[in-house]
Amino acid sequence: MKQLLAFFLLVPSLLAAQPPSDRARHFLDSLRRAQDIPGLSVAVGWKGAVRYAEGFGMADAENQVPVTPSSRFRVGSVSKSITSIALGQLIQSGKLNPEALLHIEGMQAGIQPFTVRQLATHTAGIRHYGPRDGLDCPRHFDRVKDGLVIFLSDSLLFEPGTAFNYSSYGYNLLSYVMEEAAGKPFLTCLQESVFDPLGMRQTCADRVDSVITGRVRFYEHDKQRRLVNAPLVDNSYKWAGGGLLSSPSDLVTMCLGISNILRSDTQQLLFTPQLLKNGKNTGYAYGWRIGKDTGGRAIRHHGGVSEGGRTFLLVYPEHDLVLAVAANMSGVSINLPEMETLASFFLSK
């Protein structure tokens, strides 16, 4: 731990005189080697386009296939940020009212109704993953609705709007609500309203039964710190909450292109952190964490953790800067401090 801390303190000063992309390259490759990450990918964009994208290490360590900027990684909960853009389209078109009270078939009788907004902002009272969910034994669900069986009959954790509880299951339920409003499957909704119009060609569902070009292999370290394959998972129960594949370039492209598909008032709705009934600010909007970096700059961001994956997406809206990093290993330390270090190279350009 002391060695890793010393690494992060030393690297920025050593790289200060280099161009931003060179500084980023050295920083990320050093980070990858320090944590023994098989493969890592980065993209940085400003002024409406991806300006820097690069892969490091191996997408497939066994067959020595290198990571490229188009390699597809598990993005985990960054799927929520993608889902929020599609939700914004449905709200903007009048197909969904964020304040509409939802009555979901299959939920406990007498349960207090919650709104679309509360589902999207983790204030509805839906629980998160639990030890008895059976997710260690992969199950496939053909429909979004079928996957709701894992949690739908459970009680709410609290009265909607009175507390914050991060919940991927809440986003699974949200995706079902979106399907009903759009009149089409959730993944089709994403494809037609987000992926196609924004040119996100590496983003799709992480289907275990499909051959997906460019999908990386997924890894973890065992107790002896040896590289091993990550456990098999089937993410069909949580496309919206954490089941998508993407590349950092696609994630950056999405953020740079949001204004092409969402009006400013819709963006303001999606990117405004929520207040609880007691007035407390949750720091979370519709699929995005909202705050400031250590320098006081406004940011919105989201991280994603998955079996054999770690992804982080960071946006500086006032500086027109977007950064995304993805790795194909569990337990990777790519968090906000590392992302701020990466951003510092480009904020000073």
Tab-separated table of C-alpha atoms in Angstrom:
chain	number	residue	atom	x	y	z
A	1	MET	CA	0.000	0.000	0.000
A	2	LYS	CA	2.851	2.397	0.871
A	3	GLN	CA	4.518	1.631	-2.462
A	4	LEU	CA	1.265	2.306	-4.348
A	5	LEU	CA	0.775	5.600	-2.474
A	6	ALA	CA	4.334	6.651	-3.257
A	7	PHE	CA	3.701	5.803	-6.910
A	8	PHE	CA	0.692	8.123	-7.128
A	9	LEU	CA	2.541	10.936	-5.353
A	10	LEU	CA	5.634	10.646	-7.535
A	11	VAL	CA	4.272	10.049	-11.027
A	12	PRO	CA	2.551	13.442	-11.634
A	13	SER	CA	5.723	15.405	-10.848
A	14	LEU	CA	7.845	13.231	-13.131
A	15	LEU	CA	5.465	13.709	-16.034
A	16	ALA	CA	4.808	17.432	-15.692
A	17	ALA	CA	6.903	18.462	-18.697
A	18	GLN	CA	5.395	15.989	-21.179
A	19	PRO	CA	2.407	16.447	-23.560
A	20	PRO	CA	-0.946	15.417	-21.985
A	21	SER	CA	-1.325	12.198	-23.981
A	22	ASP	CA	2.238	11.127	-23.152
A	23	ARG	CA	1.668	11.869	-19.480
A	24	ALA	CA	-1.560	9.869	-19.560
A	25	ARG	CA	0.154	6.981	-21.333
A	26	HIS	CA	2.950	6.734	-18.793
A	27	PHE	CA	0.584	7.144	-15.841
A	28	LEU	CA	-1.859	4.462	-16.981
A	29	ASP	CA	0.738	1.949	-18.069
A	30	SER	CA	2.518	2.383	-14.735
A	31	LEU	CA	-0.802	1.963	-12.915
A	32	ARG	CA	-1.537	-1.182	-14.919
A	33	ARG	CA	1.835	-2.699	-14.136
A	34	ALA	CA	1.672	-1.739	-10.447
A	35	GLN	CA	-1.637	-3.595	-10.054
A	36	ASP	CA	-0.815	-6.419	-12.492
A	37	ILE	CA	-3.879	-5.620	-14.619
A	38	PRO	CA	-3.973	-7.729	-17.815
A	39	GLY	CA	-5.582	-5.093	-20.009
A	40	LEU	CA	-6.677	-1.486	-19.787
A	41	SER	CA	-8.161	1.069	-22.172
A	42	VAL	CA	-8.558	4.841	-22.020
A	43	ALA	CA	-10.307	7.555	-23.997
A	44	VAL	CA	-10.302	11.317	-23.512
A	45	GLY	CA	-12.451	13.769	-25.419
A	46	TRP	CA	-13.000	17.488	-25.729
A	47	LYS	CA	-14.386	19.918	-28.310
A	48	GLY	CA	-16.901	17.340	-29.516
A	49	ALA	CA	-14.565	14.456	-30.342
A	50	VAL	CA	-12.381	11.737	-28.865
A	51	ARG	CA	-8.868	13.237	-28.967
A	52	TYR	CA	-6.899	10.469	-27.296
A	53	ALA	CA	-7.628	6.725	-27.101
A	54	GLU	CA	-5.237	3.892	-26.378
A	55	GLY	CA	-5.133	0.297	-25.197
A	56	PHE	CA	-2.595	-1.217	-22.816
A	57	GLY	CA	-1.763	-4.839	-22.177
A	58	MET	CA	-3.831	-7.854	-23.137
A	59	ALA	CA	-7.516	-8.232	-23.913
A	60	ASP	CA	-6.918	-11.999	-23.866
A	61	ALA	CA	-3.870	-12.944	-21.791
A	62	GLU	CA	-4.024	-16.618	-22.732
A	63	ASN	CA	-3.890	-15.971	-26.471
A	64	GLN	CA	-1.873	-12.757	-26.238
A	65	VAL	CA	-4.489	-10.579	-27.946
A	66	PRO	CA	-3.727	-6.910	-27.206
A	67	VAL	CA	-6.236	-4.324	-26.039
A	68	THR	CA	-7.241	-1.782	-28.688
A	69	PRO	CA	-9.409	1.352	-28.378
A	70	SER	CA	-12.338	-0.692	-29.752
A	71	SER	CA	-12.029	-3.540	-27.219
A	72	ARG	CA	-15.282	-4.141	-25.335
A	73	PHE	CA	-15.177	-4.239	-21.533
A	74	ARG	CA	-17.793	-4.901	-18.876
A	75	VAL	CA	-18.782	-1.443	-17.705
A	76	GLY	CA	-20.764	-2.558	-14.657
A	77	SER	CA	-22.810	0.225	-13.121
A	78	VAL	CA	-21.808	2.731	-15.783
A	79	SER	CA	-24.718	0.955	-17.497
A	80	LYS	CA	-26.913	3.134	-15.265
A	81	SER	CA	-25.489	6.302	-16.812
A	82	ILE	CA	-26.205	4.924	-20.280
A	83	THR	CA	-29.722	3.955	-19.209
A	84	SER	CA	-30.346	7.471	-17.912
A	85	ILE	CA	-29.789	8.922	-21.389
A	86	ALA	CA	-32.440	6.610	-22.845
A	87	LEU	CA	-34.726	7.511	-19.949
A	88	GLY	CA	-34.223	11.182	-20.772
A	89	GLN	CA	-35.410	10.513	-24.311
A	90	LEU	CA	-38.607	8.893	-23.033
A	91	ILE	CA	-39.253	11.775	-20.647
A	92	GLN	CA	-38.489	14.344	-23.336
A	93	SER	CA	-40.910	12.709	-25.773
A	94	GLY	CA	-43.682	12.625	-23.174
A	95	LYS	CA	-43.789	8.833	-22.967
A	96	LEU	CA	-42.752	8.826	-19.308
A	97	ASN	CA	-43.558	11.284	-16.540
A	98	PRO	CA	-40.771	11.265	-13.925
A	99	GLU	CA	-43.301	12.028	-11.196
A	100	ALA	CA	-45.751	9.300	-12.209
A	101	LEU	CA	-46.548	6.883	-9.381
A	102	LEU	CA	-45.799	3.299	-10.353
A	103	HIS	CA	-47.908	0.296	-9.457
A	104	ILE	CA	-45.935	-2.809	-10.402
A	105	GLU	CA	-47.639	-6.166	-10.759
A	106	GLY	CA	-45.971	-8.723	-8.501
A	107	MET	CA	-44.949	-6.355	-5.715
A	108	GLN	CA	-46.286	-6.864	-2.210
A	109	ALA	CA	-49.873	-5.802	-1.659
A	110	GLY	CA	-50.148	-2.468	0.112
A	111	ILE	CA	-46.604	-1.404	-0.694
A	112	GLN	CA	-46.257	2.367	-0.961
A	113	PRO	CA	-45.992	3.460	-4.607
A	114	PHE	CA	-42.884	5.258	-5.829
A	115	THR	CA	-42.109	7.395	-8.854
A	116	VAL	CA	-39.974	6.969	-11.954
A	117	ARG	CA	-37.675	9.658	-10.564
A	118	GLN	CA	-37.246	7.809	-7.280
A	119	LEU	CA	-36.358	4.595	-9.112
A	120	ALA	CA	-33.754	6.386	-11.226
A	121	THR	CA	-32.196	8.172	-8.232
A	122	HIS	CA	-32.065	5.267	-5.731
A	123	THR	CA	-34.643	6.797	-3.407
A	124	ALA	CA	-37.529	4.372	-4.040
A	125	GLY	CA	-36.547	1.935	-1.282
A	126	ILE	CA	-35.645	-0.999	-3.547
A	127	ARG	CA	-32.887	-3.164	-2.079
A	128	HIS	CA	-29.489	-3.914	-3.650
A	129	TYR	CA	-27.853	-7.333	-4.099
A	130	GLY	CA	-28.215	-9.839	-1.262
A	131	PRO	CA	-26.458	-13.069	-0.211
A	132	ARG	CA	-29.502	-15.206	-1.002
A	133	ASP	CA	-30.095	-13.991	-4.536
A	134	GLY	CA	-28.460	-17.036	-6.108
A	135	LEU	CA	-26.299	-14.941	-8.422
A	136	ASP	CA	-23.305	-17.236	-7.869
A	137	CYS	CA	-25.168	-19.821	-9.949
A	138	PRO	CA	-25.721	-18.165	-13.343
A	139	ARG	CA	-29.319	-18.040	-14.536
A	140	HIS	CA	-30.459	-16.758	-17.886
A	141	PHE	CA	-33.544	-14.578	-18.286
A	142	ASP	CA	-35.012	-14.090	-21.742
A	143	ARG	CA	-36.965	-10.982	-20.755
A	144	VAL	CA	-36.300	-8.048	-18.444
A	145	LYS	CA	-39.566	-8.817	-16.668
A	146	ASP	CA	-38.439	-12.367	-15.886
A	147	GLY	CA	-35.353	-11.164	-14.005
A	148	LEU	CA	-37.452	-9.114	-11.597
A	149	VAL	CA	-38.395	-12.317	-9.764
A	150	ILE	CA	-35.145	-12.055	-7.778
A	151	PHE	CA	-36.365	-9.101	-5.699
A	152	LEU	CA	-39.842	-7.967	-6.746
A	153	SER	CA	-41.768	-9.577	-3.870
A	154	ASP	CA	-39.508	-8.042	-1.193
A	155	SER	CA	-40.541	-5.199	1.077
A	156	LEU	CA	-39.245	-1.691	0.529
A	157	LEU	CA	-36.371	-0.661	2.786
A	158	PHE	CA	-37.954	2.697	3.600
A	159	GLU	CA	-40.720	5.091	2.610
A	160	PRO	CA	-39.944	6.338	-0.914
A	161	GLY	CA	-38.142	9.658	-0.909
A	162	THR	CA	-36.966	9.501	2.710
A	163	ALA	CA	-33.546	7.857	2.215
A	164	PHE	CA	-30.957	6.857	-0.374
A	165	ASN	CA	-30.087	3.220	-1.055
A	166	TYR	CA	-27.971	2.429	-4.091
A	167	SER	CA	-29.786	-0.329	-5.966
A	168	SER	CA	-28.980	-2.069	-9.226
A	169	TYR	CA	-32.297	-3.874	-8.838
A	170	GLY	CA	-34.005	-0.500	-8.877
A	171	TYR	CA	-32.534	0.056	-12.336
A	172	ASN	CA	-33.658	-3.391	-13.445
A	173	LEU	CA	-37.184	-2.389	-12.491
A	174	LEU	CA	-36.721	0.978	-14.187
A	175	SER	CA	-35.772	-0.786	-17.430
A	176	TYR	CA	-39.049	-2.730	-17.291
A	177	VAL	CA	-40.959	0.534	-16.818
A	178	MET	CA	-39.072	1.965	-19.797
A	179	GLU	CA	-39.991	-1.064	-21.915
A	180	GLU	CA	-43.657	-0.576	-21.138
A	181	ALA	CA	-43.490	3.140	-21.976
A	182	ALA	CA	-41.517	2.658	-25.189
A	183	GLY	CA	-43.508	-0.350	-26.364
A	184	LYS	CA	-40.334	-2.244	-27.252
A	185	PRO	CA	-37.644	-4.316	-25.502
A	186	PHE	CA	-35.240	-2.371	-23.320
A	187	LEU	CA	-32.163	-3.281	-25.365
A	188	THR	CA	-33.928	-2.186	-28.550
A	189	CYS	CA	-34.769	1.082	-26.818
A	190	LEU	CA	-31.086	1.613	-25.987
A	191	GLN	CA	-29.991	0.749	-29.512
A	192	GLU	CA	-32.464	3.048	-31.237
A	193	SER	CA	-32.386	6.002	-28.847
A	194	VAL	CA	-28.747	6.063	-27.722
A	195	PHE	CA	-26.308	3.731	-29.489
A	196	ASP	CA	-27.331	4.360	-33.102
A	197	PRO	CA	-27.836	8.155	-32.988
A	198	LEU	CA	-24.595	8.680	-31.053
A	199	GLY	CA	-22.505	6.224	-33.072
A	200	MET	CA	-21.706	3.920	-30.140
A	201	ARG	CA	-20.597	0.896	-32.151
A	202	GLN	CA	-18.884	-1.045	-29.362
A	203	THR	CA	-21.740	-0.885	-26.858
A	204	CYS	CA	-24.111	-3.819	-26.421
A	205	ALA	CA	-25.460	-6.341	-23.929
A	206	ASP	CA	-22.934	-8.743	-22.406
A	207	ARG	CA	-24.687	-11.853	-23.700
A	208	VAL	CA	-22.978	-15.063	-22.571
A	209	ASP	CA	-24.623	-17.056	-25.368
A	210	SER	CA	-23.298	-14.842	-28.171
A	211	VAL	CA	-19.999	-14.418	-29.977
A	212	ILE	CA	-19.204	-10.720	-29.578
A	213	THR	CA	-16.335	-9.336	-31.620
A	214	GLY	CA	-13.804	-7.453	-29.526
A	215	ARG	CA	-15.089	-8.621	-26.141
A	216	VAL	CA	-12.150	-8.931	-23.757
A	217	ARG	CA	-11.564	-11.883	-21.447
A	218	PHE	CA	-12.253	-11.311	-17.756
A	219	TYR	CA	-9.793	-11.936	-14.923
A	220	GLU	CA	-9.124	-11.713	-11.209
A	221	HIS	CA	-6.301	-12.535	-8.785
A	222	ASP	CA	-6.538	-15.585	-6.546
A	223	LYS	CA	-5.344	-15.615	-2.919
A	224	GLN	CA	-1.765	-16.152	-4.093
A	225	ARG	CA	-2.061	-13.111	-6.402
A	226	ARG	CA	-1.986	-15.333	-9.469
A	227	LEU	CA	-3.980	-14.266	-12.511
A	228	VAL	CA	-7.032	-16.508	-13.032
A	229	ASN	CA	-10.223	-16.343	-15.061
A	230	ALA	CA	-13.114	-14.528	-13.403
A	231	PRO	CA	-16.173	-16.659	-12.542
A	232	LEU	CA	-18.779	-17.160	-15.233
A	233	VAL	CA	-21.732	-14.794	-14.875
A	234	ASP	CA	-24.917	-14.218	-16.841
A	235	ASN	CA	-25.890	-10.555	-16.666
A	236	SER	CA	-29.265	-10.988	-18.365
A	237	TYR	CA	-31.014	-10.110	-15.088
A	238	LYS	CA	-29.474	-6.614	-14.997
A	239	TRP	CA	-28.837	-5.052	-18.405
A	240	ALA	CA	-29.750	-1.580	-17.100
A	241	GLY	CA	-28.149	-1.937	-13.690
A	242	GLY	CA	-24.815	-3.390	-14.769
A	243	GLY	CA	-24.963	-5.692	-17.771
A	244	LEU	CA	-23.534	-3.784	-20.720
A	245	LEU	CA	-20.289	-3.962	-22.658
A	246	SER	CA	-18.661	-0.840	-24.047
A	247	SER	CA	-15.354	0.818	-24.832
A	248	PRO	CA	-14.001	3.997	-23.224
A	249	SER	CA	-14.200	5.637	-26.657
A	250	ASP	CA	-17.918	4.879	-26.869
A	251	LEU	CA	-18.531	6.192	-23.349
A	252	VAL	CA	-16.718	9.430	-24.131
A	253	THR	CA	-18.557	9.714	-27.457
A	254	MET	CA	-21.871	9.351	-25.618
A	255	CYS	CA	-21.096	12.150	-23.195
A	256	LEU	CA	-19.847	14.476	-25.918
A	257	GLY	CA	-22.979	13.868	-27.979
A	258	ILE	CA	-25.683	14.134	-25.336
A	259	SER	CA	-26.682	17.619	-26.483
A	260	ASN	CA	-27.465	16.192	-29.926
A	261	ILE	CA	-30.301	14.069	-28.556
A	262	LEU	CA	-31.385	15.741	-25.308
A	263	ARG	CA	-32.625	19.301	-24.805
A	264	SER	CA	-30.960	21.469	-22.169
A	265	ASP	CA	-33.974	21.209	-19.846
A	266	THR	CA	-33.869	17.413	-20.066
A	267	GLN	CA	-30.158	17.435	-19.280
A	268	GLN	CA	-30.779	19.689	-16.308
A	269	LEU	CA	-33.334	17.194	-15.023
A	270	LEU	CA	-30.976	14.235	-15.439
A	271	PHE	CA	-27.921	15.933	-13.943
A	272	THR	CA	-29.460	17.622	-10.883
A	273	PRO	CA	-28.732	15.802	-7.602
A	274	GLN	CA	-31.784	14.767	-5.658
A	275	LEU	CA	-33.056	16.055	-2.340
A	276	LEU	CA	-34.721	13.744	0.160
A	277	LYS	CA	-37.954	14.743	1.875
A	278	ASN	CA	-35.892	16.129	4.773
A	279	GLY	CA	-33.936	18.353	2.369
A	280	LYS	CA	-30.700	16.333	2.440
A	281	ASN	CA	-28.777	16.309	-0.842
A	282	THR	CA	-27.991	12.756	-1.976
A	283	GLY	CA	-25.269	13.788	-4.439
A	284	TYR	CA	-26.858	11.467	-6.984
A	285	ALA	CA	-28.959	12.436	-10.003
A	286	TYR	CA	-30.434	10.176	-12.708
A	287	GLY	CA	-27.679	7.578	-13.074
A	288	TRP	CA	-24.864	10.009	-12.283
A	289	ARG	CA	-22.978	11.079	-9.169
A	290	ILE	CA	-22.714	14.865	-9.017
A	291	GLY	CA	-20.064	16.813	-7.138
A	292	LYS	CA	-16.762	18.660	-7.302
A	293	ASP	CA	-13.200	17.439	-7.678
A	294	THR	CA	-10.460	18.256	-5.178
A	295	GLY	CA	-9.819	21.509	-7.050
A	296	GLY	CA	-13.442	22.617	-6.714
A	297	ARG	CA	-14.364	21.950	-10.359
A	298	ALA	CA	-17.866	20.662	-11.123
A	299	ILE	CA	-17.923	16.991	-12.134
A	300	ARG	CA	-20.350	14.192	-12.808
A	301	HIS	CA	-19.174	10.607	-12.784
A	302	HIS	CA	-19.942	6.954	-12.282
A	303	GLY	CA	-17.897	3.858	-11.649
A	304	GLY	CA	-18.662	0.289	-12.552
A	305	VAL	CA	-17.549	-2.917	-10.826
A	306	SER	CA	-18.238	-6.323	-12.351
A	307	GLU	CA	-16.821	-9.822	-12.455
A	308	GLY	CA	-13.543	-9.309	-14.279
A	309	GLY	CA	-14.061	-5.628	-14.861
A	310	ARG	CA	-13.653	-2.086	-13.597
A	311	THR	CA	-14.758	1.034	-15.469
A	312	PHE	CA	-14.868	4.708	-14.552
A	313	LEU	CA	-16.451	7.598	-16.455
A	314	LEU	CA	-15.722	11.207	-15.498
A	315	VAL	CA	-17.134	14.409	-17.013
A	316	TYR	CA	-16.006	17.997	-16.443
A	317	PRO	CA	-19.017	19.816	-17.963
A	318	GLU	CA	-17.590	23.315	-17.516
A	319	HIS	CA	-14.311	22.329	-19.187
A	320	ASP	CA	-15.785	20.261	-22.032
A	321	LEU	CA	-13.639	17.323	-20.901
A	322	VAL	CA	-14.667	13.659	-20.708
A	323	LEU	CA	-12.479	10.754	-19.601
A	324	ALA	CA	-13.151	7.017	-19.413
A	325	VAL	CA	-10.974	4.099	-18.326
A	326	ALA	CA	-11.792	0.381	-18.372
A	327	ALA	CA	-9.889	-2.686	-17.140
A	328	ASN	CA	-10.543	-6.411	-17.548
A	329	MET	CA	-9.877	-7.472	-13.973
A	330	SER	CA	-11.784	-7.487	-10.686
A	331	GLY	CA	-10.508	-5.577	-7.671
A	332	VAL	CA	-8.769	-2.848	-9.620
A	333	SER	CA	-8.108	0.479	-7.934
A	334	ILE	CA	-9.334	2.924	-10.556
A	335	ASN	CA	-11.367	5.373	-8.543
A	336	LEU	CA	-11.980	9.107	-8.460
A	337	PRO	CA	-8.448	10.006	-7.217
A	338	GLU	CA	-6.833	8.136	-10.112
A	339	MET	CA	-9.285	9.685	-12.570
A	340	GLU	CA	-8.591	13.171	-11.224
A	341	THR	CA	-4.869	12.583	-11.724
A	342	LEU	CA	-5.567	11.556	-15.308
A	343	ALA	CA	-7.802	14.589	-15.821
A	344	SER	CA	-5.131	16.941	-14.466
A	345	PHE	CA	-2.925	16.221	-17.478
A	346	PHE	CA	-5.625	17.501	-19.840
A	347	LEU	CA	-7.034	20.302	-17.700
A	348	SER	CA	-3.598	21.917	-17.830
A	349	LYS	CA	-3.219	21.510	-21.612
